[in-house]
Every structure is written in structure tokens, then in C-alpha cells.
PDB file of C-alpha atoms in Angstrom:
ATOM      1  CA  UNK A   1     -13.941 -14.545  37.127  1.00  0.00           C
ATOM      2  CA  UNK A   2     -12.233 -13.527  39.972  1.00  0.00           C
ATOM      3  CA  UNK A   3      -8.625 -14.748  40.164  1.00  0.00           C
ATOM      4  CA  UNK A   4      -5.883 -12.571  38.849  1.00  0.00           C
ATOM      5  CA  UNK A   5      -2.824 -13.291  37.468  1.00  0.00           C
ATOM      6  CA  UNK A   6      -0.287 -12.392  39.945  1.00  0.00           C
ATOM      7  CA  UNK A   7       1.853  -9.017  38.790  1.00  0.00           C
ATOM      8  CA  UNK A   8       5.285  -9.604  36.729  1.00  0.00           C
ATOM      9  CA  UNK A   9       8.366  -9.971  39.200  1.00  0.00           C
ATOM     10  CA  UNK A  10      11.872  -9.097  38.812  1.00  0.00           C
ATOM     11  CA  UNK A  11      13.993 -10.196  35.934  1.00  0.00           C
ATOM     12  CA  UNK A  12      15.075 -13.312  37.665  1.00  0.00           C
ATOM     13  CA  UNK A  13      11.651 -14.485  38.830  1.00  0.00           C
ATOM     14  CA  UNK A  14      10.473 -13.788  35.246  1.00  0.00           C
ATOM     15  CA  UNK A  15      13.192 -15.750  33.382  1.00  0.00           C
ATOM     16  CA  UNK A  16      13.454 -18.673  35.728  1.00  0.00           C
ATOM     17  CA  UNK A  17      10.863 -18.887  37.866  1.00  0.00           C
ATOM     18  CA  UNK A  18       8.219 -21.309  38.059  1.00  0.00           C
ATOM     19  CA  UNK A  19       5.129 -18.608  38.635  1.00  0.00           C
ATOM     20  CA  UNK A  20       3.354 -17.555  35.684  1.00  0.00           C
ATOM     21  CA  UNK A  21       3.197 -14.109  35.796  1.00  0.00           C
ATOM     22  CA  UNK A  22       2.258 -13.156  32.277  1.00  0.00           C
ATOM     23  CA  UNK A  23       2.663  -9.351  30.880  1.00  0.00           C
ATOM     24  CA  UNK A  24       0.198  -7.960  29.109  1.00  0.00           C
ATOM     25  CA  UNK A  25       0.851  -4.300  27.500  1.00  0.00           C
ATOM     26  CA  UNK A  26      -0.227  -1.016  27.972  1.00  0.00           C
ATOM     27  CA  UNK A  27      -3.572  -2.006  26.233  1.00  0.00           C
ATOM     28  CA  UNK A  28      -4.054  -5.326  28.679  1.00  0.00           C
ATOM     29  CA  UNK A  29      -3.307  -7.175  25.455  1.00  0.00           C
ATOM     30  CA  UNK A  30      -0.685 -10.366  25.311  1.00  0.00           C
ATOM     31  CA  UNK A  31       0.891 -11.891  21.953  1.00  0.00           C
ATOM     32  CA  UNK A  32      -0.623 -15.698  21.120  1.00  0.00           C
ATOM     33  CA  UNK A  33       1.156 -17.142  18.738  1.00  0.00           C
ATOM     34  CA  UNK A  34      -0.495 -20.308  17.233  1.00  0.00           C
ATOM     35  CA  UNK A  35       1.262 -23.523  15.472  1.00  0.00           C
ATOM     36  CA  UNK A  36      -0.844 -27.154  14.277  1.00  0.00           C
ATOM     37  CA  UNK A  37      -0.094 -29.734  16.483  1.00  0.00           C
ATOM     38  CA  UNK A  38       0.609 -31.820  14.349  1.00  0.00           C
ATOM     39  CA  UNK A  39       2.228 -30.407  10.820  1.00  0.00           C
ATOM     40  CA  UNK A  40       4.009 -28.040  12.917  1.00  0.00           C
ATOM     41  CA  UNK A  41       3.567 -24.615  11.358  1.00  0.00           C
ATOM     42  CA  UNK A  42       2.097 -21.048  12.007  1.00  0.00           C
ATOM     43  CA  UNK A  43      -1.339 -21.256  11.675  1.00  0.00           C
ATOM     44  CA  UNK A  44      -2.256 -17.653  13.139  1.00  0.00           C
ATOM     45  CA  UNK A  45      -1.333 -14.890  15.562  1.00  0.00           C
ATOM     46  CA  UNK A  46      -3.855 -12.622  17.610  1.00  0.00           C
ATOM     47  CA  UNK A  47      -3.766 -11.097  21.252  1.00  0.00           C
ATOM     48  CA  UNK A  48      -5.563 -12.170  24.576  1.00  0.00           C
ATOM     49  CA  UNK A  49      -6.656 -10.003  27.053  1.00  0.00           C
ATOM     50  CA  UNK A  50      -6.647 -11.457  30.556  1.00  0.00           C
ATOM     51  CA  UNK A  51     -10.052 -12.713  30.547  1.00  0.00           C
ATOM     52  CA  UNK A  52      -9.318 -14.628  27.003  1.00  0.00           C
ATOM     53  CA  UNK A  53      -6.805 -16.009  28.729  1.00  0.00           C
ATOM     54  CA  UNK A  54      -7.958 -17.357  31.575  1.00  0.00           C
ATOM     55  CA  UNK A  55     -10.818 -19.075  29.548  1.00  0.00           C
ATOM     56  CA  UNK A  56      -8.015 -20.597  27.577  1.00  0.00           C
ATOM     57  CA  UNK A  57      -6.481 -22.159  30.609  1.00  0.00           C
ATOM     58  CA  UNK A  58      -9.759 -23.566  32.034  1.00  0.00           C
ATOM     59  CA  UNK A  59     -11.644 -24.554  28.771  1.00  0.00           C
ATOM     60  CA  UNK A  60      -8.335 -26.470  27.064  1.00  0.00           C
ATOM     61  CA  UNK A  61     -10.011 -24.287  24.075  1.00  0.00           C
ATOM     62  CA  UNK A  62      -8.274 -20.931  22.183  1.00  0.00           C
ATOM     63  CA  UNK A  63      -9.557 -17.905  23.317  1.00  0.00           C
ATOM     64  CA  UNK A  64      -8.792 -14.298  21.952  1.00  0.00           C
ATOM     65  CA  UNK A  65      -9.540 -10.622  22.083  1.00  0.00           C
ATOM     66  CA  UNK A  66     -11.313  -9.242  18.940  1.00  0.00           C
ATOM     67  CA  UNK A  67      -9.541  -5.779  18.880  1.00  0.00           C
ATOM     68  CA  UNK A  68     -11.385  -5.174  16.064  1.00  0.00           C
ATOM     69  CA  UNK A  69     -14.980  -6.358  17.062  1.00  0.00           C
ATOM     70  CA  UNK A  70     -13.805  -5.675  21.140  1.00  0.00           C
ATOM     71  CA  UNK A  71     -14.741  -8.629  22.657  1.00  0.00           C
ATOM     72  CA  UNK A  72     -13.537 -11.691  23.803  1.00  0.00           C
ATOM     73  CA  UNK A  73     -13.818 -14.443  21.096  1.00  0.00           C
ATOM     74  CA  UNK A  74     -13.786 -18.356  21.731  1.00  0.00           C
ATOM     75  CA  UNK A  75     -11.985 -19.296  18.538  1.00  0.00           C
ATOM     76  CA  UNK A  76     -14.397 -21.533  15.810  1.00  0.00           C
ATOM     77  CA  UNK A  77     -17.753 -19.977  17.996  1.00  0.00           C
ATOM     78  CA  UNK A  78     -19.250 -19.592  14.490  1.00  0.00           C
ATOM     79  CA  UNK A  79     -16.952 -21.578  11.555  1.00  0.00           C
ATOM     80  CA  UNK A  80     -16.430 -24.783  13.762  1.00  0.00           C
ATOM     81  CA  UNK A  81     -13.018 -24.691  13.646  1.00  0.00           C
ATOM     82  CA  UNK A  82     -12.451 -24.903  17.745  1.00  0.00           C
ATOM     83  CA  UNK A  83      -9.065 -24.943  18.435  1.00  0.00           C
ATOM     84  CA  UNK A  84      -8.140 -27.456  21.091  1.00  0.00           C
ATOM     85  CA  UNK A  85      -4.736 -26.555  23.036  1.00  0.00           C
ATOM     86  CA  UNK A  86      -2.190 -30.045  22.993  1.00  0.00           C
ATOM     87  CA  UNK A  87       0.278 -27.624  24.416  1.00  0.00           C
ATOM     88  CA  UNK A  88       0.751 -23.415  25.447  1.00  0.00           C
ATOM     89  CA  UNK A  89       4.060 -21.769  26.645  1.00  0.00           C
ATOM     90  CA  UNK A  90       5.389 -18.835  27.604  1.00  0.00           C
ATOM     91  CA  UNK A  91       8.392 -17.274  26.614  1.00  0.00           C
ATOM     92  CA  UNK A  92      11.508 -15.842  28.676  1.00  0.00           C
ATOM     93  CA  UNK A  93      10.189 -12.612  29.844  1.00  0.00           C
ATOM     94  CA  UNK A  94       6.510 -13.966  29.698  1.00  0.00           C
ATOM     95  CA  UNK A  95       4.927 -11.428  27.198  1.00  0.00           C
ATOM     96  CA  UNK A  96       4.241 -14.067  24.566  1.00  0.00           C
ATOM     97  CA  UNK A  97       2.719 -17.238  24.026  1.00  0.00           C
ATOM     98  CA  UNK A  98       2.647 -19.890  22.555  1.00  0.00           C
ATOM     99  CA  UNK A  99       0.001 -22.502  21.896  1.00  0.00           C
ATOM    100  CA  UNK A 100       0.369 -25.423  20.225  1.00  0.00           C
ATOM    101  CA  UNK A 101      -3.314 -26.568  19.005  1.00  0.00           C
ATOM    102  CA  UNK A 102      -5.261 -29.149  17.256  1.00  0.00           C
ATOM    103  CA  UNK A 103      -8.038 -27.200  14.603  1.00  0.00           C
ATOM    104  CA  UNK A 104     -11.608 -28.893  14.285  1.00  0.00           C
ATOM    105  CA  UNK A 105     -13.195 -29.248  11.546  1.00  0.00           C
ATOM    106  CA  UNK A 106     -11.916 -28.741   8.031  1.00  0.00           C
ATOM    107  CA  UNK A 107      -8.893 -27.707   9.736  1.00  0.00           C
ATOM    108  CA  UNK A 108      -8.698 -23.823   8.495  1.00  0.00           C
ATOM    109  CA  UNK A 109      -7.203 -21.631  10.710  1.00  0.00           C
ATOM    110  CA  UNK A 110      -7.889 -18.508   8.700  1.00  0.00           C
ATOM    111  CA  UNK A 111     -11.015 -16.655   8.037  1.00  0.00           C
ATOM    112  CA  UNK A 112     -10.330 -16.890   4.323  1.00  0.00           C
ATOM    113  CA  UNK A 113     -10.880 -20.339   4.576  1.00  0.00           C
ATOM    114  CA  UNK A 114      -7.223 -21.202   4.038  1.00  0.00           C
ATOM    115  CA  UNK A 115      -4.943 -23.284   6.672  1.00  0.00           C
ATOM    116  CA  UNK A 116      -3.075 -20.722   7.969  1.00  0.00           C
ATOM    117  CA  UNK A 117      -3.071 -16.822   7.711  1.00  0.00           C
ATOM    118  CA  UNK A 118       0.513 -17.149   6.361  1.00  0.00           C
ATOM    119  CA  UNK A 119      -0.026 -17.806   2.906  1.00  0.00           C
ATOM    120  CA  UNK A 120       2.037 -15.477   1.083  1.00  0.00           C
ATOM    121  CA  UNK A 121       5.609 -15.149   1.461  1.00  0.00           C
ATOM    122  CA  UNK A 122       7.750 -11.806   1.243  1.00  0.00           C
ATOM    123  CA  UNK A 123      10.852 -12.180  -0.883  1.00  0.00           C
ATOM    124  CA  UNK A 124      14.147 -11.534   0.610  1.00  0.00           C
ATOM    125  CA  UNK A 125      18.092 -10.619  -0.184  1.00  0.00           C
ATOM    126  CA  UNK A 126      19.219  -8.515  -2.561  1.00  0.00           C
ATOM    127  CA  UNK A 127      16.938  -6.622  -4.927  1.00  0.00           C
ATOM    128  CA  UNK A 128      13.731  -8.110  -2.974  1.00  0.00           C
ATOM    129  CA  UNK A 129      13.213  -4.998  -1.408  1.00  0.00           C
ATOM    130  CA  UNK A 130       9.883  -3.467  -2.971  1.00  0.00           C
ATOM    131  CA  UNK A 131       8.664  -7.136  -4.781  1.00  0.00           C
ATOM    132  CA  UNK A 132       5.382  -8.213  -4.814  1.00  0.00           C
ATOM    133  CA  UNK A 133       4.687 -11.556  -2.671  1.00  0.00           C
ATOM    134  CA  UNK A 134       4.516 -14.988  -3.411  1.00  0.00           C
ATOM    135  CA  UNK A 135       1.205 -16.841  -2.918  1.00  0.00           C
ATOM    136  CA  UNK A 136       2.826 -20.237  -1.037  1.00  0.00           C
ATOM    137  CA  UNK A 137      -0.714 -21.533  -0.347  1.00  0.00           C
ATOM    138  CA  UNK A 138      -4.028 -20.881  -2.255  1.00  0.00           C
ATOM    139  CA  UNK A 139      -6.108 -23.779  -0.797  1.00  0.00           C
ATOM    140  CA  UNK A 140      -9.471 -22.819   0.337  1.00  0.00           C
ATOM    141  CA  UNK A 141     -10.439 -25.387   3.185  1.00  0.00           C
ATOM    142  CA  UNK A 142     -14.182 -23.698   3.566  1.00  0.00           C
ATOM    143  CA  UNK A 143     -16.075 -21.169   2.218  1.00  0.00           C
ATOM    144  CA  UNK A 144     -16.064 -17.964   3.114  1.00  0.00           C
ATOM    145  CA  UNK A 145     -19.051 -16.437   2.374  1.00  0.00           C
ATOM    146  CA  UNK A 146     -20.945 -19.163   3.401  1.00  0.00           C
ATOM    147  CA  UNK A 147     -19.504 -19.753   6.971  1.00  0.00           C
ATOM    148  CA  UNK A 148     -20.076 -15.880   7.749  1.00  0.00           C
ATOM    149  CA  UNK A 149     -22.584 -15.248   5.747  1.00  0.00           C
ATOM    150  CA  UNK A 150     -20.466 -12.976   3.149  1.00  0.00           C
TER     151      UNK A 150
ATOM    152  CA  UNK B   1      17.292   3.618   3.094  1.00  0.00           C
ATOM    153  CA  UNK B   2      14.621   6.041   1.164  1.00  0.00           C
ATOM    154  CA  UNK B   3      12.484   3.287   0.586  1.00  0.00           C
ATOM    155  CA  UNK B   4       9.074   3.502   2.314  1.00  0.00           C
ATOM    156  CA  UNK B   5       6.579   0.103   2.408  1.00  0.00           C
ATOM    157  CA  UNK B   6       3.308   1.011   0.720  1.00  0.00           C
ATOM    158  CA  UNK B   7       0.512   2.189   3.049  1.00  0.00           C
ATOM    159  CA  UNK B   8      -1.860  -0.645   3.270  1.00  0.00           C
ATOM    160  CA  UNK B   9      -4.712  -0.753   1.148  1.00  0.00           C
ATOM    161  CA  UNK B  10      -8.484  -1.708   1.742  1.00  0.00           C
ATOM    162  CA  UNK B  11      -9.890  -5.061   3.250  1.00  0.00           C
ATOM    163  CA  UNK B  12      -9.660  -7.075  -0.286  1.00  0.00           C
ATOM    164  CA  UNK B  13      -6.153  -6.042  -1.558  1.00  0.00           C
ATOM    165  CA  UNK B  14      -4.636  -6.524   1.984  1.00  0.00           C
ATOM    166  CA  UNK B  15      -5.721 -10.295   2.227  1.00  0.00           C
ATOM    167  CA  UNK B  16      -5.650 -10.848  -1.664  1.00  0.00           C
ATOM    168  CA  UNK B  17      -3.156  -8.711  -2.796  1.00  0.00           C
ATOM    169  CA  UNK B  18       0.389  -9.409  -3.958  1.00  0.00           C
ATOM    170  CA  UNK B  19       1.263  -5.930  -2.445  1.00  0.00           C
ATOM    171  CA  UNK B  20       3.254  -6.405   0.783  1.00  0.00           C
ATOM    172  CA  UNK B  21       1.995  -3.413   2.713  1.00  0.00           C
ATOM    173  CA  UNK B  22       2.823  -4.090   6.206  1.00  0.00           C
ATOM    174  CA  UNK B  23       0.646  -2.963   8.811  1.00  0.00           C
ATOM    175  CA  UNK B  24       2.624  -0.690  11.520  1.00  0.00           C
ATOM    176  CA  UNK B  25       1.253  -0.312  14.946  1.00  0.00           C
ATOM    177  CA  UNK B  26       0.661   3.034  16.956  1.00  0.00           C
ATOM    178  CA  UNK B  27       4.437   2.557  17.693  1.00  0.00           C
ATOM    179  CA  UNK B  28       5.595   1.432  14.295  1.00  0.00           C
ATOM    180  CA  UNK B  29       6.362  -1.956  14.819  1.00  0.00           C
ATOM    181  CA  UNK B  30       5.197  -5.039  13.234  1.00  0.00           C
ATOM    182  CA  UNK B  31       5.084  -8.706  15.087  1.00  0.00           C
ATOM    183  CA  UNK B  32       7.815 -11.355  14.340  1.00  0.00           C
ATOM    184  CA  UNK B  33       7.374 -15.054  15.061  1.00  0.00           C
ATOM    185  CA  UNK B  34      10.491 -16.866  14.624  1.00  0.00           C
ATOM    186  CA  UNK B  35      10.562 -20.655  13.684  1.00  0.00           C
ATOM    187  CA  UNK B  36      13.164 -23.030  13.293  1.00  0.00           C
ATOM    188  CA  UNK B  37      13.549 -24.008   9.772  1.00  0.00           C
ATOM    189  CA  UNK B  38      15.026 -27.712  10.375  1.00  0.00           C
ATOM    190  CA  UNK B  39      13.276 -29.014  13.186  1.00  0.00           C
ATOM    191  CA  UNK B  40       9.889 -26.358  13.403  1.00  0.00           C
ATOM    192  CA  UNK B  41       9.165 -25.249  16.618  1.00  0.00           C
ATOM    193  CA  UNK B  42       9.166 -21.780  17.784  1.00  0.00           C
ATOM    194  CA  UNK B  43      11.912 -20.111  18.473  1.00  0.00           C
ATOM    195  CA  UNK B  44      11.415 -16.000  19.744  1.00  0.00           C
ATOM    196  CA  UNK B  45       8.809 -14.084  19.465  1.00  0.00           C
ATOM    197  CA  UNK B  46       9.906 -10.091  18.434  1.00  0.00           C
ATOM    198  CA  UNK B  47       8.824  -6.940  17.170  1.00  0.00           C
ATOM    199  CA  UNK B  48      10.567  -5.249  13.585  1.00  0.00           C
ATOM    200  CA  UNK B  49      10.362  -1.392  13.408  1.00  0.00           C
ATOM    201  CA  UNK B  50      10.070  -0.219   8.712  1.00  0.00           C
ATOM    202  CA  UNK B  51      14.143  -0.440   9.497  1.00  0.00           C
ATOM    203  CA  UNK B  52      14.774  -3.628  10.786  1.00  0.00           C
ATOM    204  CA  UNK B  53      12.135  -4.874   8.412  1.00  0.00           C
ATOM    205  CA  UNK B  54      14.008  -3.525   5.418  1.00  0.00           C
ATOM    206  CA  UNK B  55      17.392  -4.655   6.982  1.00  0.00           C
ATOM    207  CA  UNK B  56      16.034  -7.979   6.977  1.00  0.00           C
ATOM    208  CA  UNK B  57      14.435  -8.322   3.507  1.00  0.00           C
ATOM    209  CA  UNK B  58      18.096  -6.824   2.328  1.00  0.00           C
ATOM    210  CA  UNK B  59      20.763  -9.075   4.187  1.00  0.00           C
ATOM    211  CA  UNK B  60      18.368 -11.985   4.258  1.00  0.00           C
ATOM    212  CA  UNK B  61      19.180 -11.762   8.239  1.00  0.00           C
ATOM    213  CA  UNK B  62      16.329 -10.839  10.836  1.00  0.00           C
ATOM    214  CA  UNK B  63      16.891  -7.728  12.302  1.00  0.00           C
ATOM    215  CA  UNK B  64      14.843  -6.285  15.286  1.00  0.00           C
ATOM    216  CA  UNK B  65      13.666  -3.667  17.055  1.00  0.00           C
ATOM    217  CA  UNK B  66      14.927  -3.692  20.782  1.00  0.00           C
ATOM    218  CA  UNK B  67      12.084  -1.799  22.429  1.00  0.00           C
ATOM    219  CA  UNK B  68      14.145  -2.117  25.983  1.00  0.00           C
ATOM    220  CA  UNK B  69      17.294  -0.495  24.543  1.00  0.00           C
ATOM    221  CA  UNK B  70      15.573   1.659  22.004  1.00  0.00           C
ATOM    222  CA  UNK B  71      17.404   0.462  18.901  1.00  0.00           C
ATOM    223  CA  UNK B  72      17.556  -2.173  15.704  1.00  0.00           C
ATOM    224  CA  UNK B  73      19.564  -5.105  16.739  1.00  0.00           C
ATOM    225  CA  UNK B  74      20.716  -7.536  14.015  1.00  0.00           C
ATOM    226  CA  UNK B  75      20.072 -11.124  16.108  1.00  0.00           C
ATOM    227  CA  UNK B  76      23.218 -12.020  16.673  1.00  0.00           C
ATOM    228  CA  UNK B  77      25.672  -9.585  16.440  1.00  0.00           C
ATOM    229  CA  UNK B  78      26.609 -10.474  20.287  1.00  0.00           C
ATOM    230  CA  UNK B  79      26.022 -13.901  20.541  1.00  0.00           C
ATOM    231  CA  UNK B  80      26.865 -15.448  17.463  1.00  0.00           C
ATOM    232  CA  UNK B  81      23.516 -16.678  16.835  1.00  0.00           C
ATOM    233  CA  UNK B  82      22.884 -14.636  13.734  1.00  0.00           C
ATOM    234  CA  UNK B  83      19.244 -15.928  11.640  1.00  0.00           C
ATOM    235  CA  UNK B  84      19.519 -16.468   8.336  1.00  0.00           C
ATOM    236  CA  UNK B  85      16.332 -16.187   6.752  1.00  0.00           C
ATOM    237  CA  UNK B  86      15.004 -19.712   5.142  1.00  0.00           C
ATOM    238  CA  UNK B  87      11.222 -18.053   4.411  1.00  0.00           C
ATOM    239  CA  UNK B  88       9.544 -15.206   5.648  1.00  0.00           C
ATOM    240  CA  UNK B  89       5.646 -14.788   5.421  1.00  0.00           C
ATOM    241  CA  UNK B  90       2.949 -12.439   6.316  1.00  0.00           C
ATOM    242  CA  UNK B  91       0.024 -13.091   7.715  1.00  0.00           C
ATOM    243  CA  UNK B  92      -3.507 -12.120   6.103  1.00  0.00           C
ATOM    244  CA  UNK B  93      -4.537  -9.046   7.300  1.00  0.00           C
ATOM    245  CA  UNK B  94      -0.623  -8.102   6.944  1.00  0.00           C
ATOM    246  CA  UNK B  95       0.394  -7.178  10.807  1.00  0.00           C
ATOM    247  CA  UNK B  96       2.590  -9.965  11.849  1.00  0.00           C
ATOM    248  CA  UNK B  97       5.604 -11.686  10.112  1.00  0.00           C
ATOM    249  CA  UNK B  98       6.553 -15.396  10.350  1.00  0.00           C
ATOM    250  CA  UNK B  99      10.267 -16.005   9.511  1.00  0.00           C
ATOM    251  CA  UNK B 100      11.546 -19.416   8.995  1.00  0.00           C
ATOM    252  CA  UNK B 101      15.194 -19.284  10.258  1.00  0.00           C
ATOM    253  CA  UNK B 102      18.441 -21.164  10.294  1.00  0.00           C
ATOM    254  CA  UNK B 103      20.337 -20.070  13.535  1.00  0.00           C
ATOM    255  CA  UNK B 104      24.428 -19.895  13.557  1.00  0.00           C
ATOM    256  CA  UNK B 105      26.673 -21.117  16.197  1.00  0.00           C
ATOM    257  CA  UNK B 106      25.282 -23.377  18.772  1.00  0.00           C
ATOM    258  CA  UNK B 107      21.293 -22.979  17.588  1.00  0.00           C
ATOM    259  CA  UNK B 108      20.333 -21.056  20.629  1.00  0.00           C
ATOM    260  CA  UNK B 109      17.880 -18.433  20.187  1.00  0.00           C
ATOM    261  CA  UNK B 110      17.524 -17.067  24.006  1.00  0.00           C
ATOM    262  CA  UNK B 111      19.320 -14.913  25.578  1.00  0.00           C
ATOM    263  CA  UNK B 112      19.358 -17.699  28.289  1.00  0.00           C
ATOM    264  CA  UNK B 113      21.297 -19.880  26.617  1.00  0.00           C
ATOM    265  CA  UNK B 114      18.400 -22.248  25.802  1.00  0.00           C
ATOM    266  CA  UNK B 115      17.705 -23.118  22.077  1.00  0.00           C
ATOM    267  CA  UNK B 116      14.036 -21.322  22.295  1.00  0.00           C
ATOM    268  CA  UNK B 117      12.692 -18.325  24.380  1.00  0.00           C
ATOM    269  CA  UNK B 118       9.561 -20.822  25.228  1.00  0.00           C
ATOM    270  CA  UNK B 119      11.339 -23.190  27.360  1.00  0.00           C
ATOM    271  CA  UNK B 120       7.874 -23.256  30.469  1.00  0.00           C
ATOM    272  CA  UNK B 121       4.755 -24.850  29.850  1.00  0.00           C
ATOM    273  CA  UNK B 122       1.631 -23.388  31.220  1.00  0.00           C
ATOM    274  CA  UNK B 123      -0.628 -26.125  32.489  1.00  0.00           C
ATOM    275  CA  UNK B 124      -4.814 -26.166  30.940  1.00  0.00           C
ATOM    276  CA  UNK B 125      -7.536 -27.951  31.786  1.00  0.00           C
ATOM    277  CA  UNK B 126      -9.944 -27.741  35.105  1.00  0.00           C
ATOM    278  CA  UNK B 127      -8.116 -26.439  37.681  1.00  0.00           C
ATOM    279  CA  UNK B 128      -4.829 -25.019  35.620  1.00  0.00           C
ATOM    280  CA  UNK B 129      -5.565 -21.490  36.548  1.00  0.00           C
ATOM    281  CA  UNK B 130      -3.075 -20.471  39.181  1.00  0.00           C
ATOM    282  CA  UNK B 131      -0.859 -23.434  38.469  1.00  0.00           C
ATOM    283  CA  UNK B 132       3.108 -23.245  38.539  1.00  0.00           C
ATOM    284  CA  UNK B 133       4.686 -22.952  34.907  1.00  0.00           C
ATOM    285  CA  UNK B 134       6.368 -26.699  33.807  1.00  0.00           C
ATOM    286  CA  UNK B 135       9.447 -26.276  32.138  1.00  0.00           C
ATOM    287  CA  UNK B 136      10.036 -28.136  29.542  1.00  0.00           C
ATOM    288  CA  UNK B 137      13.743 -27.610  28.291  1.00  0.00           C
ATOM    289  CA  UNK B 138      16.546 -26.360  30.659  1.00  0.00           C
ATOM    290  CA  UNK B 139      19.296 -27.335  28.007  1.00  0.00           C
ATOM    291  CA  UNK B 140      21.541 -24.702  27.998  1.00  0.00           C
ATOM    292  CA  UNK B 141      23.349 -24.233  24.765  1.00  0.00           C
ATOM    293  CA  UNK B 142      25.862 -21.289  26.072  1.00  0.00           C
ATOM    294  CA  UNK B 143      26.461 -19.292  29.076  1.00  0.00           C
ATOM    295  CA  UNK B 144      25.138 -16.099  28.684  1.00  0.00           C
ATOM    296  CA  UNK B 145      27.562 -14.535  31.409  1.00  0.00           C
ATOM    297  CA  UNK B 146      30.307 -15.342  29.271  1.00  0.00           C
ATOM    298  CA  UNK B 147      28.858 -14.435  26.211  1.00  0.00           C
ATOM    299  CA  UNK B 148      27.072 -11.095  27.032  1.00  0.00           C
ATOM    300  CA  UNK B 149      29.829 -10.365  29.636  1.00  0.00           C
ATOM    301  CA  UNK B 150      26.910 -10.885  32.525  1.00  0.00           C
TER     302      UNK B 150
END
């Protein structure tokens, strides 16, 4: 592909302006945060590279970067559970997204078949320091082992 | 504070564990998606250094890690928009953080003044790429030239 995103401006243009100029790190790599459409919600957080990004914009479909597998990874290729954007933003200084997405499927956002990869909370105030966490959701939407092959 | 988070452990007791054993990056910090606990939505996206993570769980108030001025920043302590902590998760693999926040004062979690950092759209579909950013709220609920002395 051979557009570009044009380079990051000044503060100004950043914060107010209309050009998306997005700012990926040292590593090329720029924060996606993901919510459900419709329960509102986290449902997962991962990186995009440029190219995962651009395939985002043109497909209407959730694209990442696999830093662990290094490649670029249209998200549901092999479980199904496509992620179709309803809406994506960008944040003040435009090194963070945000896409707000209906999940196909059964739904799952997270490879352990559960909704969303937040499914254990960390307790907080005083004393909480050092606790174990709190299993919030333990629904399995799909199987595992059988999606991937386990 | 001489407590240290547990290094994280393998594959299975990182996903399926009741240890929280957060996952540092190569610069120490850990990813923080901040939602609104009333009406959902996101709010910021930040990073936490071990300190401002333990500064969190303790006060029940997100702290930060201001990698532009180099230090932990309790959200807030200018503005009057301080977060108190409704839920906090962690996501599977245990690298990013998901807090569920009431915000003080007038709501606003931008340094702009708006009510959420994500206030520009970023058009998909055929065609999108290269588009102009849409925004989507301009509300502002201070005037950050009075408030941070601009």
C-alpha cells in the first residue's frame, strides 16, 4: 500500500486539528483500545502497526500487529470472531485509539474463549496491595482448544 | 513502598491465575484504559510505571506515569479532576489495565477541557484512508488556560 500517514505536527495541529496524523512509537507500534458496540465495555487492547492500520480504515474490519507471532493479523482470521468497526477515534495527542466494534460470532473477544480479556479484577484501597484477583467473568463463549486446535 | 509485584509466571498461571503479576514493558510501564464508570465510554488512555500502579491500588485513585515530564502524576492534582477508582481489571495475558473511574469536579478527563481525550472520529470504509478526522464532541467542560495557568 502506498499512502502514508502524514508525519505528527505541532501540538496545536495535533490537539485540534482536523488531519489525522497518528503517532506510532519507537517500535512503529500504536495503542488500539477496543470496547462492544453495544454493551459498552473493554473487550481487548493490542497495537497496530501502520499497515494494520490502514487495513482497518479500508476494510471497516479490526486489524492488529501480532508482536508476538510478528505479523499483521485481521482479527477472527481463524475463530470467526471478525470484528466489525461501528466507530474508531483518536485521542488528543493521537497516539491511541479507539475502536468501537461489533464481534461476530459467539461474540468472544478473547482467545480464552471469554468476552473480554478483562475478566479478573485487581482489588484496590487499603490493604489490597499484594491480594490475589477476583475472577468477575468465567464464561467461556467457545472453545479453546478446539478453535486453535489446542 | 518495598513492595515489588510478582514477576509473571508461565502462559497458564498468567491467564488463569489469581496472581496479579503485571507485565512491565522494556520501559517499565504498563497500559491504562480509563472508562467512565456512569455513563461507559472511554475516557484517557495512559501508561502506570510499579509506582503509580501501587499508588493507585493504595489510595483507590489512578495515578500515572507522565512519560513527557518524567514523573508519577496523581490525575488530578492540577485540575481537580481526580479518578476515583470504581473497578480496575487486567487483561489476560496481564499487560494492560482497565480502570473503571468516577471523575471529580466538572467530569472532564482532557487536558482540553473536553470530558474524554477521544473527542475526533476517524472515518472507515472505501475511500477513508487520507480522510480529515470528524470530531465528535467540542464540549468544553473547563478552560485549560485558566486551570493549568496556559
Amino acid at each position: 500500500m502506498s499512502f502514508s500517514f502524514p508525519e505528527p505536527g505541532a501540538h496545536e495541529a495535533l490537539e485540534e486539528g482536523l488531519a489525522f496524523t497518528p503517532k506510532f512509537d519507537r517500535d512503529g507500534l500504536i495503542a488500539a483500545i477496543v470496547t462492544d458496540a453495544k454493551a459498552g465495555g473493554v473487550l481487548m487492547f493490542a497495537y497496530m502497526n501502520a499497515d494494520a492500520l490502514k487495513a482497518t480504515i479500508k476494510t471497516g474490519f479490526a486489524h492488529f500487529w501480532s508482536r508476538s507471532r510478528g505479523k499483521i493479523w485481521r482479527k477472527g482470521e481463524t475463530s470467526g470472531h471478525e470484528m466489525a468497526i461501528v466507530e474508531m477515534r483518536v485521542d488528543c495527542d493521537q497516539d491511541a485509539l479507539w475502536l468501537s466494534v461489533d464481534v461476530a460470532g459467539t461474540g468472544a473477544a478473547c482467545h480464552t474463549g471469554r468476552k473480554s480479556c478483562f475478566y479478573r479484577a485487581v482489588k484496590t484501597g487499603e490493604g489490597a496491595l499484594g491480594e490475589t484477583l477476583a475472577v468477575v467473568d468465567d464464561v467461556r463463549l467457545f472453545d479453546p482448544a478446539k478453535t486453535y486446535g489446542g
